[in-house]
Short mmCIF file of C-alpha atoms in Angstrom, two decimals:
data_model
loop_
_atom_site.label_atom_id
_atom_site.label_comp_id
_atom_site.label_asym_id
_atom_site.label_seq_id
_atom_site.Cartn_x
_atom_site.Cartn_y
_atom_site.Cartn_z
CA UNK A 25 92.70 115.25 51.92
CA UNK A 26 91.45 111.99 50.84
CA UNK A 27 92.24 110.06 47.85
CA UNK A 28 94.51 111.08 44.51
CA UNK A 29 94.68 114.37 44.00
CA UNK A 30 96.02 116.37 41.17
CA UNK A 31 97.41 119.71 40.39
CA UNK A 32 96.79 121.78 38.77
CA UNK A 33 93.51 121.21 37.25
CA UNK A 34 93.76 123.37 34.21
CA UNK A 35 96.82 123.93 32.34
CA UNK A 36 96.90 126.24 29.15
CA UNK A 37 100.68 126.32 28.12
CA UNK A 38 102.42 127.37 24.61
CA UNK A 39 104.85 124.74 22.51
CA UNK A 40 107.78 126.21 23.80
CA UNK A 41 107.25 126.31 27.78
CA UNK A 42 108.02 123.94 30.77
CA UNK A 43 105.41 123.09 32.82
CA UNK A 44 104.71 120.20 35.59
CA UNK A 45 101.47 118.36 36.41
CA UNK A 46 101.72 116.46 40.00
CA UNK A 47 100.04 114.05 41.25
CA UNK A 48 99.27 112.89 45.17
CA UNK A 49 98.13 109.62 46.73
CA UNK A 50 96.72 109.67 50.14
CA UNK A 51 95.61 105.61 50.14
CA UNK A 52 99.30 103.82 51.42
CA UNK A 53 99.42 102.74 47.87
CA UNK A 54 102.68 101.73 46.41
CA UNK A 55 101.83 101.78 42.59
CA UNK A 56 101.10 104.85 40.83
CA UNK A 57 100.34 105.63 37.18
CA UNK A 58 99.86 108.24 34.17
CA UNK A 59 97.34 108.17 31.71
CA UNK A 60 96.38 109.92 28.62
CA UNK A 61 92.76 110.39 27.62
CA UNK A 62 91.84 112.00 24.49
CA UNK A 63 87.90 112.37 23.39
CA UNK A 64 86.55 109.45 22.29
CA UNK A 65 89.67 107.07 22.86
CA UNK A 66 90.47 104.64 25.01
CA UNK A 67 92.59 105.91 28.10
CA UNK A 68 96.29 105.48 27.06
CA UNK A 69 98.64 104.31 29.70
CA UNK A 70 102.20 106.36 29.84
CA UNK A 71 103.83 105.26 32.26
CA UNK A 72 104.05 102.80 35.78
CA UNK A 73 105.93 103.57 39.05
CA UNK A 74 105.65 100.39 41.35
CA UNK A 75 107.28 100.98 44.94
CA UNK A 76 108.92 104.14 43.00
CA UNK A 77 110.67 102.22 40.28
CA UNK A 78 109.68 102.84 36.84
CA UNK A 79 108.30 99.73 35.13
CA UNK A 80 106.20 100.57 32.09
CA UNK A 81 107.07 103.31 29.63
CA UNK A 82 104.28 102.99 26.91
CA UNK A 83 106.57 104.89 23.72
CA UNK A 84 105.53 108.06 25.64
CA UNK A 85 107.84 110.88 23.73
CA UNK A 86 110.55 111.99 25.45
CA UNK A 87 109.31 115.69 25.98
CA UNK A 88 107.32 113.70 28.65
CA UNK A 89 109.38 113.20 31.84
CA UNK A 90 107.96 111.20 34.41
CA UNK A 91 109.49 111.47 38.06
CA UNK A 92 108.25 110.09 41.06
CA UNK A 93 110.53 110.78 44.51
CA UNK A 94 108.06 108.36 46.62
CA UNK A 95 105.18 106.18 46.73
CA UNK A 96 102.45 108.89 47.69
CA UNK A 97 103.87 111.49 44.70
CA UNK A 98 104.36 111.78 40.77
CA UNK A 99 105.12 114.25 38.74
CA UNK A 100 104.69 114.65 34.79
CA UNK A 101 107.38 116.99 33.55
CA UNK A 102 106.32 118.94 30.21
CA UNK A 103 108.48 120.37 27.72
CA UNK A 104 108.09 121.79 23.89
CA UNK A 105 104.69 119.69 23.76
CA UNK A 106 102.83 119.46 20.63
CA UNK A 107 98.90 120.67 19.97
CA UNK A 108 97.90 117.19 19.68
CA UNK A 109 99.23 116.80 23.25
CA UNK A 110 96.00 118.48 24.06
CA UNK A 111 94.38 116.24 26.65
CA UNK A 112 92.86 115.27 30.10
CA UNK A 113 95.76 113.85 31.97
CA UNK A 114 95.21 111.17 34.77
CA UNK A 115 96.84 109.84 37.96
CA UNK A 116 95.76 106.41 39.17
CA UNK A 117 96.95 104.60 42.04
CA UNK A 118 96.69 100.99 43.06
CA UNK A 119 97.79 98.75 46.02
CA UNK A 120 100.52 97.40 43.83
CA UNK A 121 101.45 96.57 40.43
CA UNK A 122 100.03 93.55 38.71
CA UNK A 123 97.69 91.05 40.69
CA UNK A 124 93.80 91.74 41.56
CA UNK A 125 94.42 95.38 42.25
CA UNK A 126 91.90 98.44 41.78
CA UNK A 127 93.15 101.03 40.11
CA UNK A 128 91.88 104.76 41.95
CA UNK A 129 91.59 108.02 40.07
CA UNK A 130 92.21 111.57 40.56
CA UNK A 131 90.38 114.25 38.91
CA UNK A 132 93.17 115.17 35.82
CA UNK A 133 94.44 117.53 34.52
CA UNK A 134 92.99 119.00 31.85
CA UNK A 135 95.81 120.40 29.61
CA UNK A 136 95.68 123.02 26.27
CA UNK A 137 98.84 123.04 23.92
CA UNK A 138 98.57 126.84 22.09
CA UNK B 5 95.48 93.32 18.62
CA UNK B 6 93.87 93.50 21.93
CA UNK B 7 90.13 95.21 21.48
CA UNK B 8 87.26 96.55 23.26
CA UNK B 9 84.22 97.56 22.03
CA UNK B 10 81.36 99.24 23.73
CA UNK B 11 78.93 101.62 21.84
CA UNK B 12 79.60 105.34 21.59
CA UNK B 13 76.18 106.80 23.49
CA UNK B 14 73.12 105.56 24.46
CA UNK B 15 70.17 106.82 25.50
CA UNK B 16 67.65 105.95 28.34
CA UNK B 17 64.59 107.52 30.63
CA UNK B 18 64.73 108.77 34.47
CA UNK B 19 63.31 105.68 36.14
CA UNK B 20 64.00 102.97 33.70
CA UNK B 21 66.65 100.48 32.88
CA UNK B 22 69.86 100.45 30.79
CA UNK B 23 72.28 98.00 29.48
CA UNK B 24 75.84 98.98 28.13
CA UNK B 25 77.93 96.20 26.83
CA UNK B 26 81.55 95.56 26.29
CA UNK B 27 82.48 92.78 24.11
CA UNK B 28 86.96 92.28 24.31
CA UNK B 29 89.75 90.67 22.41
CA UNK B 30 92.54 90.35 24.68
CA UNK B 31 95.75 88.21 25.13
CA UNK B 32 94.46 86.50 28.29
CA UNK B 33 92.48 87.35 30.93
CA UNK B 34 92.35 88.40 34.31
CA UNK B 35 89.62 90.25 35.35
CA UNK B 36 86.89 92.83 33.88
CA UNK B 37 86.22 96.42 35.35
CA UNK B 38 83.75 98.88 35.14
CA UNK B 39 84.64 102.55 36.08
CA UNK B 40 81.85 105.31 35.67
CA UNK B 41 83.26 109.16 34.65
CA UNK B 42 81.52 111.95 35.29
CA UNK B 43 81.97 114.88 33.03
CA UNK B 44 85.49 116.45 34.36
CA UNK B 45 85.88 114.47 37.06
CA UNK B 46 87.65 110.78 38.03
CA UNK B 47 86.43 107.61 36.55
CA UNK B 48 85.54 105.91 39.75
CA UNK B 49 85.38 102.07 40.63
CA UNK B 50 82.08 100.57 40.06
CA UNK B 51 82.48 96.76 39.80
CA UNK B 52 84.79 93.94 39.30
CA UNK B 53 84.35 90.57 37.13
CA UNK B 54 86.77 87.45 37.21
CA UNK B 55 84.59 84.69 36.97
CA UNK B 56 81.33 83.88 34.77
CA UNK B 57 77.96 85.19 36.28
CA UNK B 58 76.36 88.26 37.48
CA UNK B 59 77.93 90.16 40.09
CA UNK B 60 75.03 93.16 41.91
CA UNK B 61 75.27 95.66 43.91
CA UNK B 62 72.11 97.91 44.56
CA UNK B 63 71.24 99.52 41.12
CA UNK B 64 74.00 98.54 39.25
CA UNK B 65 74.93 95.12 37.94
CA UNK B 66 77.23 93.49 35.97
CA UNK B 67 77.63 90.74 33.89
CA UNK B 68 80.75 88.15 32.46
CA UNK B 69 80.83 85.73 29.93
CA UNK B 70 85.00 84.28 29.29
CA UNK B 71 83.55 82.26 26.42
CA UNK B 72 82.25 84.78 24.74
CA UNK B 73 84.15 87.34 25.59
CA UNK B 74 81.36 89.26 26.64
CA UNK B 75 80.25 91.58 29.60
CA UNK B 76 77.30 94.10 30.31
CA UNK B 77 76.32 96.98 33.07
CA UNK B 78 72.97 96.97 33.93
CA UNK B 79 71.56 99.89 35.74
CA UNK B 80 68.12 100.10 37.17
CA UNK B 81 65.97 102.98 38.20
CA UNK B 82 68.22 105.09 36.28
CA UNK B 83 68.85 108.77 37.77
CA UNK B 84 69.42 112.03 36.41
CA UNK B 85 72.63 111.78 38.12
CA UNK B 86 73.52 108.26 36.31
CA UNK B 87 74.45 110.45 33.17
CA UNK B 88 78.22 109.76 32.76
CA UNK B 89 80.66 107.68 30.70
CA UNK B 90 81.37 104.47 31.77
CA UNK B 91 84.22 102.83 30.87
CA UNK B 92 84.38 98.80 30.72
CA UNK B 93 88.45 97.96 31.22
CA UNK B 94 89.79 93.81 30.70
CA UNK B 95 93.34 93.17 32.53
CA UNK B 96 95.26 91.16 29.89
CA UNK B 97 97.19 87.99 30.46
CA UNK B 98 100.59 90.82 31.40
CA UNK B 99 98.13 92.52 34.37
CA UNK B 100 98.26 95.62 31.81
CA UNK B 101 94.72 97.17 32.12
CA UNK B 102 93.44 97.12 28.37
CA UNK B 103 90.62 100.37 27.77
CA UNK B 104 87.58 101.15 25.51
CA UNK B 105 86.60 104.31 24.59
CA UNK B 106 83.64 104.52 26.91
CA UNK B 107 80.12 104.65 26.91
CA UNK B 108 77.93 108.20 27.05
CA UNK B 109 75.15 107.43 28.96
CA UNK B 110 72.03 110.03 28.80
CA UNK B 111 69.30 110.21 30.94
CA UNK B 112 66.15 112.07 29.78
CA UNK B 113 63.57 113.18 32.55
#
């Protein structure tokens, strides 16, 4: 496989269940990133992993649990979400954190709250 | 607060040419991006802007003006396939990548 991939693509899930969204890199990139995007907004960055240290955490809630055991993998923990967490969620990687870097997508995760 | 603004939807023919502008208010600057997003699918790389001018590459262009905080997409001999969001992106004077909503681009045979 090429690129950022993410799994799984669809996720319907009630208020009280766990669920996990992960996230791959195949590019040798050593930032990776979560984002939020909601219809007609602005994609909301949640969090930053650079070389697999956390370095942004945008006031995500806590019943959002990043976790990323290397460069080429992150995982979104979920837990008692809300209906409003309703969203596409998106993996991006980049070459690094901060300077001239491109940021590369993967498909999302497009995720239902009952 | 750090804005971008770039209209909703727009509208355009098979065969003809579009503009969709992004106009930003950002604490600093370091660089403009254009992504385009296909409906359920990644927002992929189109361009890159850091200094003032017009940047091309085949049908799609794009456009920077730091003074006026002020950048377009211009894409020629639009496609059916062209129909997609694109998403105009400034990185802010912290490297944080700063978002608008997106554009809804239409294309109408």
């Amino acid at each position: 496989e090429t690129g950022v991939t993410q799994t799984p693509r669809h996720l319907v899930m009630g208020m009280t269940n766990k669920k996990s969204l992960k996230c791959e890199q195949h590019l040798g990139h050593n930032a990776m990133y979560w984002y939020k995007q909601s219809a007609k907004k602005p994609l909301e960055l949640m969090f930053v992993y650079n070389f697999k240290e956390q370095t942004e955490n945008n006031s995500v809630p806590s019943r959002f649990s990043p976790e990323c055991p290397n460069s080429s993998h992150l995982f979104l923990h979920l837990h008692t979400l809300q209906p409003e967490d309703s969203a596409l969620y998106l993996c991006a990687s980049s070459q690094e954190r901060g300077g001239g870097e491109t940021q590369y997508f993967g498909p999302g995760t497009r995720l239902l709250v009952l | 607060g750090q804005n971008i603004d770039q209209p909703t939807e727009m509208t355009a023919t098979e065969g003809a040419i579009v503009q969709i502008n992004c106009t930003y208010q950002t604490s600093g600057f370091n660089g403009l991006f254009w992504y385009q997003q296909h409906a359920g699918e990644a927002p992929t790389f189109l361009s890159y802007n850091v200094l003032d001018g017009l940047e091309e590459k085949g049908r799609f262009s794009s456009f920077l003006s730091r003074s006026k905080g002020y950048s377009y997409l211009l894409l020629k001999e639009l496609q059916m396939k062209d129909s997609a969001s694109y998403l105009c992106a400034v990185r802010d004077s912290n490297y944080q990548l700063i978002w608008g909503a997106g554009t809804k681009l239409i294309i109408k045979p």
